[in-house]
């Protein structure tokens, strides 16, 4: 139906996926930089390439790669942690200045005592005593206190965002909010300050190499929801030359738990919608009927519906939002422009949903022509090998093993 080409080259098995500022912060299902970089190099549209758009920017991989290539970019995400990550990763901070600020913090950490902590109210964090030891909370609060006096607060807050999650009682290797068992908690004794310092030093190394490739381009980040609309004052119709993106594979609750993963930092920083983010993301609101017409995945949807109607409704809730988003994204791209969507082979009720077919079909309805779909293994993507789609204890299924890079051109 839509031609697929298996290409081992796109697996990038030996690639360093933490180059430049890509090292700053982990994030679920991150698109590795080599994919964005190679797409920009090999599938760029003919003629003009001045603006790249990522409507589901996540950790900001595409924006960083556009910056390194000397191309302006626009990214959008509903997750405030993702927007913070994208902003920090695309900012050329003065390395020496950031290092000086960090040395001041380190000198304060040497003489830490609990009586120096000013902010002791943690009510913004849901069930905080369940997820944190009190001494850890006070240390985190002290770090926030020091960061408030820094000039480049966001740079340090990215390191703190990771630390906040890693010193909590959440289980390692999980994106969803699962607490450690009692035995693990009894042995758990994280060095909060040391963790923070290591992350800052790692990020400083990334900043140094990123600054060596400094280009005078703009990376603009917004919080609009492409399912609803793309504001014309931000991106006019036919203004974008290339879209490089990796959309969600399904709703956040049953697929990749972006909201749960980000909740630690979003609550710590008191960001908006910290507790209900998953409901705002694609498929978060339930639909009762299909808004789209499809031939490419008709049989698949019917099969899922015959197995469990509730799961079918969850799938079409996501696909409805995805379809509407594609319609809005399609309008922003100029004639001759290229879109590249990296999608997964999600399974529901042990039925594989060919999201690459659906993606190509929906774009073709908007006046695009399918060029090729590249099939790659997922050796590096940070995802659990098993997931719990129903949130039932012990109910696990395999997650994606392949990705499909769908490439289309606007007629």
Short mmCIF file of C-alpha atoms in Angstrom, two decimals:
data_model
loop_
_atom_site.label_atom_id
_atom_site.label_comp_id
_atom_site.label_asym_id
_atom_site.label_seq_id
_atom_site.Cartn_x
_atom_site.Cartn_y
_atom_site.Cartn_z
CA UNK A 1 0.00 0.00 0.00
CA UNK A 2 2.65 2.53 1.10
CA UNK A 3 6.12 1.33 0.17
CA UNK A 4 8.35 0.38 3.10
CA UNK A 5 12.10 -0.01 2.85
CA UNK A 6 14.09 -1.81 5.56
CA UNK A 7 17.36 0.08 6.04
CA UNK A 8 19.76 -1.01 8.80
CA UNK A 9 21.68 2.24 8.38
CA UNK A 10 18.89 4.09 10.18
CA UNK A 11 19.31 2.06 13.38
CA UNK A 12 22.46 4.03 14.30
CA UNK A 13 23.45 1.25 16.70
CA UNK A 14 26.91 2.61 17.44
CA UNK A 15 26.00 6.30 17.39
CA UNK A 16 26.61 8.66 20.29
CA UNK A 17 23.06 9.86 20.97
CA UNK A 18 24.19 12.25 23.72
CA UNK A 19 26.21 14.68 21.63
CA UNK A 20 26.00 18.42 22.19
CA UNK A 21 23.04 19.45 24.35
CA UNK A 22 21.21 16.18 23.63
CA UNK A 23 22.83 14.95 26.86
CA UNK A 24 20.89 17.35 29.09
CA UNK A 25 17.83 15.42 30.25
CA UNK A 26 16.27 12.02 29.64
CA UNK A 27 12.76 11.90 28.19
CA UNK A 28 10.49 9.03 27.16
CA UNK A 29 10.76 7.78 23.56
CA UNK A 30 13.29 10.43 22.53
CA UNK A 31 14.02 10.65 18.81
CA UNK A 32 17.76 10.15 18.49
CA UNK A 33 19.60 13.13 16.97
CA UNK A 34 21.13 11.12 14.13
CA UNK A 35 17.65 10.52 12.67
CA UNK A 36 16.73 14.21 12.63
CA UNK A 37 20.20 15.14 11.38
CA UNK A 38 20.16 12.63 8.50
CA UNK A 39 16.61 13.51 7.49
CA UNK A 40 17.56 17.18 7.27
CA UNK A 41 20.68 16.32 5.25
CA UNK A 42 19.21 13.74 2.87
CA UNK A 43 15.53 14.60 2.50
CA UNK A 44 15.54 18.38 2.60
CA UNK A 45 13.19 19.97 0.06
CA UNK A 46 14.44 21.46 -3.15
CA UNK A 47 15.10 25.18 -3.07
CA UNK A 48 14.44 26.99 0.18
CA UNK A 49 15.18 25.50 3.61
CA UNK A 50 14.80 28.32 6.10
CA UNK A 51 12.24 26.96 8.59
CA UNK A 52 11.79 23.53 10.20
CA UNK A 53 8.72 22.76 12.32
CA UNK A 54 8.27 20.09 15.00
CA UNK A 55 4.63 20.04 16.21
CA UNK A 56 5.37 17.46 18.95
CA UNK A 57 8.84 18.61 19.95
CA UNK A 58 9.25 16.59 23.16
CA UNK A 59 12.83 16.97 24.36
CA UNK A 60 13.73 19.30 21.47
CA UNK A 61 15.91 16.99 19.37
CA UNK A 62 14.80 18.42 16.03
CA UNK A 63 15.24 22.00 17.22
CA UNK A 64 18.81 21.33 18.34
CA UNK A 65 19.64 19.64 15.04
CA UNK A 66 18.08 22.50 13.07
CA UNK A 67 20.20 24.92 15.09
CA UNK A 68 23.36 22.93 14.37
CA UNK A 69 22.47 23.00 10.67
CA UNK A 70 21.95 26.77 10.74
CA UNK A 71 18.18 26.63 10.15
CA UNK A 72 15.44 28.48 12.07
CA UNK A 73 12.98 26.21 13.84
CA UNK A 74 9.65 26.24 15.65
CA UNK A 75 8.59 23.63 18.17
CA UNK A 76 5.38 23.10 20.13
CA UNK A 77 4.52 20.90 23.09
CA UNK A 78 1.83 20.89 25.76
CA UNK A 79 4.26 19.57 28.38
CA UNK A 80 5.90 22.49 30.26
CA UNK A 81 8.91 20.31 31.15
CA UNK A 82 9.44 19.57 27.44
CA UNK A 83 9.27 23.26 26.61
CA UNK A 84 11.82 24.04 29.33
CA UNK A 85 14.10 21.33 27.95
CA UNK A 86 13.78 22.63 24.41
CA UNK A 87 14.51 26.18 25.50
CA UNK A 88 17.62 25.29 27.49
CA UNK A 89 19.00 22.87 24.90
CA UNK A 90 18.80 25.48 22.12
CA UNK A 91 20.29 28.35 24.15
CA UNK A 92 23.96 29.28 23.73
CA UNK A 93 24.70 30.19 27.36
CA UNK A 94 28.06 31.75 28.14
CA UNK A 95 30.05 28.75 29.33
CA UNK A 96 32.43 30.65 31.64
CA UNK A 97 29.58 32.57 33.22
CA UNK A 98 27.54 29.41 33.89
CA UNK A 99 30.62 27.73 35.35
CA UNK A 100 31.19 30.67 37.73
CA UNK A 101 27.57 30.53 38.88
CA UNK A 102 27.94 26.80 39.50
CA UNK A 103 31.09 27.29 41.60
CA UNK A 104 29.18 29.71 43.83
CA UNK A 105 26.48 27.09 44.34
CA UNK A 106 29.02 24.41 45.16
CA UNK A 107 30.61 26.59 47.81
CA UNK A 108 27.20 27.03 49.44
CA UNK A 109 26.50 23.29 49.33
CA UNK A 110 29.64 22.57 51.38
CA UNK A 111 28.14 24.42 54.35
CA UNK A 112 24.59 23.14 54.00
CA UNK A 113 22.44 22.67 57.08
CA UNK A 114 18.69 22.19 57.29
CA UNK A 115 18.17 25.43 59.20
CA UNK A 116 19.29 27.33 56.07
CA UNK A 117 16.30 26.08 54.05
CA UNK A 118 13.70 28.82 53.61
CA UNK A 119 10.89 27.12 51.64
CA UNK A 120 9.47 24.15 53.58
CA UNK A 121 5.97 23.98 52.17
CA UNK A 122 5.65 21.10 49.68
CA UNK A 123 1.87 21.01 49.29
CA UNK A 124 2.20 21.59 45.53
CA UNK A 125 3.59 18.05 45.31
CA UNK A 126 0.84 15.45 45.48
CA UNK A 127 1.33 12.98 48.35
CA UNK A 128 4.88 14.22 48.86
CA UNK A 129 5.59 12.22 52.01
CA UNK A 130 4.75 9.04 50.06
CA UNK A 131 7.28 9.83 47.35
CA UNK A 132 10.09 11.55 49.25
CA UNK A 133 12.09 11.44 52.44
CA UNK A 134 11.85 14.74 54.35
CA UNK A 135 15.62 15.28 54.36
CA UNK A 136 15.67 14.87 50.59
CA UNK A 137 12.88 17.42 50.14
CA UNK A 138 14.81 19.96 52.19
CA UNK A 139 17.94 19.42 50.10
CA UNK A 140 15.97 19.86 46.90
CA UNK A 141 14.45 23.03 48.32
CA UNK A 142 17.91 24.32 49.15
CA UNK A 143 19.04 23.71 45.57
CA UNK A 144 16.02 25.69 44.31
CA UNK A 145 16.96 28.42 46.76
CA UNK A 146 20.47 28.66 45.31
CA UNK A 147 19.21 28.56 41.72
CA UNK A 148 16.93 31.55 42.37
CA UNK A 149 20.05 33.67 42.86
CA UNK A 150 21.68 32.46 39.63
CA UNK A 151 21.59 34.47 36.42
CA UNK A 152 20.93 31.44 34.20
CA UNK A 153 18.26 29.77 36.30
CA UNK A 154 16.81 27.59 33.55
CA UNK A 155 20.16 25.94 32.84
CA UNK A 156 20.38 24.75 36.45
CA UNK A 157 16.69 23.92 36.71
CA UNK A 158 17.10 21.32 33.95
CA UNK A 159 19.67 19.51 36.10
CA UNK A 160 17.38 19.89 39.11
CA UNK A 161 14.41 18.50 37.14
CA UNK A 162 16.24 15.21 36.62
CA UNK A 163 17.46 15.15 40.20
CA UNK A 164 13.96 15.67 41.59
CA UNK A 165 12.79 12.48 39.92
CA UNK A 166 15.86 10.36 40.64
CA UNK A 167 15.90 11.02 44.39
CA UNK A 168 12.21 10.15 44.76
CA UNK A 169 10.94 6.70 45.71
CA UNK A 170 9.95 5.95 42.14
CA UNK A 171 11.10 2.63 40.68
CA UNK A 172 14.05 2.78 38.27
CA UNK A 173 13.28 2.03 34.63
CA UNK A 174 9.64 3.12 34.85
CA UNK A 175 7.99 6.13 33.27
CA UNK A 176 4.76 5.60 35.21
CA UNK A 177 4.49 6.43 38.90
CA UNK A 178 5.34 3.20 40.71
CA UNK A 179 6.77 3.37 44.23
CA UNK A 180 9.70 1.24 45.32
CA UNK A 181 8.95 -1.60 47.72
CA UNK A 182 9.73 -1.18 51.42
CA UNK A 183 13.02 -3.08 51.26
CA UNK A 184 14.29 -0.90 48.41
CA UNK A 185 13.23 2.28 50.22
CA UNK A 186 15.04 1.15 53.39
CA UNK A 187 18.30 0.86 51.39
CA UNK A 188 17.72 3.96 49.29
CA UNK A 189 20.05 6.78 50.27
CA UNK A 190 20.62 9.12 47.31
CA UNK A 191 23.28 11.82 47.48
CA UNK A 192 21.05 14.66 46.29
CA UNK A 193 23.74 17.33 45.97
CA UNK A 194 26.21 15.00 44.28
CA UNK A 195 23.60 13.91 41.73
CA UNK A 196 22.79 17.52 40.91
CA UNK A 197 26.46 18.44 40.56
CA UNK A 198 27.15 15.52 38.22
CA UNK A 199 24.26 16.53 35.98
CA UNK A 200 25.40 20.15 35.82
CA UNK A 201 28.95 19.09 34.92
CA UNK A 202 27.64 16.73 32.23
CA UNK A 203 25.46 19.50 30.82
CA UNK A 204 28.36 21.95 30.85
CA UNK A 205 30.34 19.57 28.63
CA UNK A 206 27.40 19.42 26.24
CA UNK A 207 27.10 23.21 26.27
CA UNK A 208 30.79 23.60 25.40
CA UNK A 209 30.51 21.48 22.25
CA UNK A 210 27.18 23.06 21.30
CA UNK A 211 28.70 26.54 21.57
CA UNK A 212 31.50 25.52 19.21
CA UNK A 213 28.82 25.08 16.53
CA UNK A 214 27.09 28.37 17.27
CA UNK A 215 24.82 29.55 14.48
CA UNK A 216 22.79 32.74 14.55
CA UNK A 217 19.42 31.10 14.11
CA UNK A 218 16.19 31.20 16.10
CA UNK A 219 14.54 28.26 17.87
CA UNK A 220 11.07 29.37 18.94
CA UNK A 221 9.00 27.28 21.36
CA UNK A 222 5.24 27.42 21.94
CA UNK A 223 2.51 25.62 23.87
CA UNK A 224 -0.22 25.52 21.21
CA UNK A 225 -2.09 22.27 20.62
CA UNK A 226 -1.86 21.36 16.93
CA UNK A 227 -4.95 19.16 17.32
CA UNK A 228 -7.03 22.29 17.90
CA UNK A 229 -5.24 24.83 15.73
CA UNK A 230 -1.89 26.30 14.74
CA UNK A 231 -2.03 30.07 15.30
CA UNK A 232 -1.45 31.91 12.03
CA UNK A 233 0.44 34.67 13.84
CA UNK A 234 3.02 32.04 14.83
CA UNK A 235 3.09 29.93 11.65
CA UNK A 236 1.34 31.18 8.54
CA UNK A 237 0.00 28.76 5.94
CA UNK A 238 2.73 27.62 3.50
CA UNK A 239 5.51 29.11 5.68
CA UNK A 240 7.28 25.87 6.70
CA UNK A 241 9.87 24.22 4.45
CA UNK A 242 10.25 20.95 6.37
CA UNK A 243 8.60 19.08 9.23
CA UNK A 244 10.76 16.64 11.20
CA UNK A 245 8.96 15.08 14.13
CA UNK A 246 8.17 11.99 16.18
CA UNK A 247 4.52 12.14 17.30
CA UNK A 248 3.16 10.09 20.19
CA UNK A 249 2.36 6.47 19.29
CA UNK A 250 -0.88 6.51 21.24
CA UNK A 251 -2.54 8.12 24.23
CA UNK A 252 -0.19 8.84 27.12
CA UNK A 253 -2.13 6.77 29.65
CA UNK A 254 -1.76 3.42 27.84
CA UNK A 255 1.31 3.94 25.66
CA UNK A 256 4.25 6.16 26.69
CA UNK A 257 3.51 7.94 29.96
CA UNK A 258 4.82 11.44 29.19
CA UNK A 259 2.63 13.06 31.82
CA UNK A 260 3.50 10.65 34.62
CA UNK A 261 7.22 10.80 33.82
CA UNK A 262 7.19 14.62 33.81
CA UNK A 263 4.99 15.03 36.86
CA UNK A 264 7.91 15.02 39.30
CA UNK A 265 9.46 18.13 37.75
CA UNK A 266 6.19 19.76 36.71
CA UNK A 267 4.91 19.61 40.30
CA UNK A 268 8.24 20.70 41.77
CA UNK A 269 8.30 23.83 39.61
CA UNK A 270 4.54 24.30 40.09
CA UNK A 271 4.00 24.27 36.32
CA UNK A 272 0.49 24.41 34.93
CA UNK A 273 -1.48 21.19 34.43
CA UNK A 274 1.13 19.15 36.30
CA UNK A 275 -1.44 16.65 37.54
CA UNK A 276 -3.72 16.36 34.52
CA UNK A 277 -1.28 16.58 31.60
CA UNK A 278 -2.09 13.11 30.23
CA UNK A 279 -5.72 14.13 29.76
CA UNK A 280 -4.66 17.12 27.66
CA UNK A 281 -2.37 15.14 25.35
CA UNK A 282 -3.52 13.27 22.23
CA UNK A 283 -6.24 10.76 23.01
CA UNK A 284 -6.69 12.09 26.53
CA UNK A 285 -10.36 12.82 25.94
CA UNK A 286 -12.53 9.90 24.90
CA UNK A 287 -14.28 9.82 21.53
CA UNK A 288 -17.29 7.71 20.60
CA UNK A 289 -16.94 7.77 16.82
CA UNK A 290 -14.28 8.10 14.13
CA UNK A 291 -13.79 11.57 12.67
CA UNK A 292 -11.69 10.22 9.79
CA UNK A 293 -12.24 7.82 6.90
CA UNK A 294 -9.56 5.21 6.43
CA UNK A 295 -8.89 2.30 4.14
CA UNK A 296 -5.34 1.62 5.26
CA UNK A 297 -6.18 0.48 8.81
CA UNK A 298 -9.90 -0.30 8.51
CA UNK A 299 -9.51 -4.03 9.10
CA UNK A 300 -7.19 -3.44 12.07
CA UNK A 301 -9.64 -1.10 13.79
CA UNK A 302 -12.52 -3.51 13.19
CA UNK A 303 -10.50 -6.37 14.65
CA UNK A 304 -9.68 -4.40 17.82
CA UNK A 305 -13.33 -3.39 18.12
CA UNK A 306 -14.41 -7.03 17.90
CA UNK A 307 -11.95 -7.96 20.67
CA UNK A 308 -12.78 -5.11 23.07
CA UNK A 309 -14.91 -2.07 22.29
CA UNK A 310 -13.38 -0.02 25.12
CA UNK A 311 -9.87 -0.41 23.71
CA UNK A 312 -11.16 0.46 20.24
CA UNK A 313 -12.59 3.71 21.62
CA UNK A 314 -9.23 4.52 23.23
CA UNK A 315 -7.47 3.93 19.92
CA UNK A 316 -9.83 6.12 17.88
CA UNK A 317 -9.69 8.85 20.54
CA UNK A 318 -5.98 9.11 19.80
CA UNK A 319 -6.37 8.72 16.04
CA UNK A 320 -9.05 11.44 15.91
CA UNK A 321 -6.68 13.91 17.58
CA UNK A 322 -3.79 12.76 15.40
CA UNK A 323 -5.85 13.15 12.23
CA UNK A 324 -6.91 16.70 13.18
CA UNK A 325 -3.31 17.58 14.00
CA UNK A 326 -2.11 16.29 10.61
CA UNK A 327 -4.70 18.48 8.87
CA UNK A 328 -3.41 21.56 10.67
CA UNK A 329 0.28 20.72 10.19
CA UNK A 330 -0.29 20.01 6.49
CA UNK A 331 -1.47 23.59 5.88
CA UNK A 332 1.71 25.13 7.29
CA UNK A 333 4.02 23.50 4.72
CA UNK A 334 4.81 25.19 1.42
CA UNK A 335 4.38 23.58 -1.98
CA UNK A 336 7.35 21.26 -2.51
CA UNK A 337 7.97 21.07 1.24
CA UNK A 338 8.74 17.78 2.95
CA UNK A 339 7.30 16.15 6.07
CA UNK A 340 9.09 13.37 7.96
CA UNK A 341 7.13 11.55 10.69
CA UNK A 342 8.85 8.93 12.84
CA UNK A 343 6.11 6.61 14.12
CA UNK A 344 5.97 3.29 15.97
CA UNK A 345 4.44 -0.17 15.52
CA UNK A 346 2.12 -0.01 18.51
CA UNK A 347 0.10 -3.11 19.42
CA UNK A 348 -3.36 -3.12 21.02
CA UNK A 349 -4.99 -6.41 22.06
CA UNK A 350 -1.96 -8.00 20.35
CA UNK A 351 -3.01 -6.39 17.06
CA UNK A 352 -0.41 -4.22 15.35
CA UNK A 353 -1.61 -0.79 14.24
CA UNK A 354 0.31 0.34 11.13
CA UNK A 355 0.47 3.99 12.13
CA UNK A 356 2.79 4.66 9.20
CA UNK A 357 0.01 3.69 6.76
CA UNK A 358 -2.48 5.90 8.58
CA UNK A 359 0.00 8.81 8.63
CA UNK A 360 0.68 8.56 4.91
CA UNK A 361 -3.02 8.16 4.09
CA UNK A 362 -4.08 11.21 6.11
CA UNK A 363 -1.36 13.40 4.59
CA UNK A 364 -2.28 12.25 1.09
CA UNK A 365 -5.84 13.44 1.79
CA UNK A 366 -4.23 16.87 2.37
CA UNK A 367 -2.46 16.99 -1.00
CA UNK A 368 0.80 15.21 -0.23
CA UNK A 369 2.53 12.41 -2.12
CA UNK A 370 4.11 9.52 -0.23
CA UNK A 371 7.80 9.17 -1.10
CA UNK A 372 9.10 6.32 1.06
CA UNK A 373 8.72 4.77 4.50
CA UNK A 374 12.02 3.71 6.05
CA UNK A 375 11.91 0.89 8.60
CA UNK A 376 14.43 0.94 11.45
CA UNK A 377 15.09 -1.12 14.55
CA UNK A 378 14.93 0.67 17.90
CA UNK A 379 18.24 -0.15 19.63
CA UNK A 380 18.69 3.18 21.44
CA UNK A 381 15.26 4.63 22.12
CA UNK A 382 14.62 5.01 25.84
CA UNK A 383 11.51 2.89 26.29
CA UNK A 384 10.71 -0.03 28.58
CA UNK A 385 10.87 -3.42 26.80
CA UNK A 386 7.51 -4.21 28.40
CA UNK A 387 4.65 -1.90 29.25
CA UNK A 388 1.47 -2.16 31.30
CA UNK A 389 -1.30 -0.73 29.09
CA UNK A 390 -4.07 -1.54 31.54
CA UNK A 391 -2.14 -0.54 34.70
CA UNK A 392 -2.94 -3.98 36.11
CA UNK A 393 -0.16 -5.49 38.21
CA UNK A 394 1.70 -8.09 36.17
CA UNK A 395 -0.18 -7.38 32.94
CA UNK A 396 2.67 -6.68 30.55
CA UNK A 397 2.96 -6.62 26.77
CA UNK A 398 5.89 -6.01 24.45
CA UNK A 399 6.39 -2.44 23.26
CA UNK A 400 7.61 -1.31 19.82
CA UNK A 401 10.65 -2.95 18.28
CA UNK A 402 10.61 -0.95 15.04
CA UNK A 403 9.97 2.58 13.90
CA UNK A 404 8.76 3.79 10.55
CA UNK A 405 10.06 7.02 9.08
CA UNK A 406 7.27 8.27 6.81
CA UNK A 407 8.46 10.78 4.23
CA UNK A 408 6.05 12.75 2.06
CA UNK A 409 6.21 15.76 -0.23
CA UNK A 410 3.55 18.44 -0.63
CA UNK A 411 2.36 18.59 -4.22
#
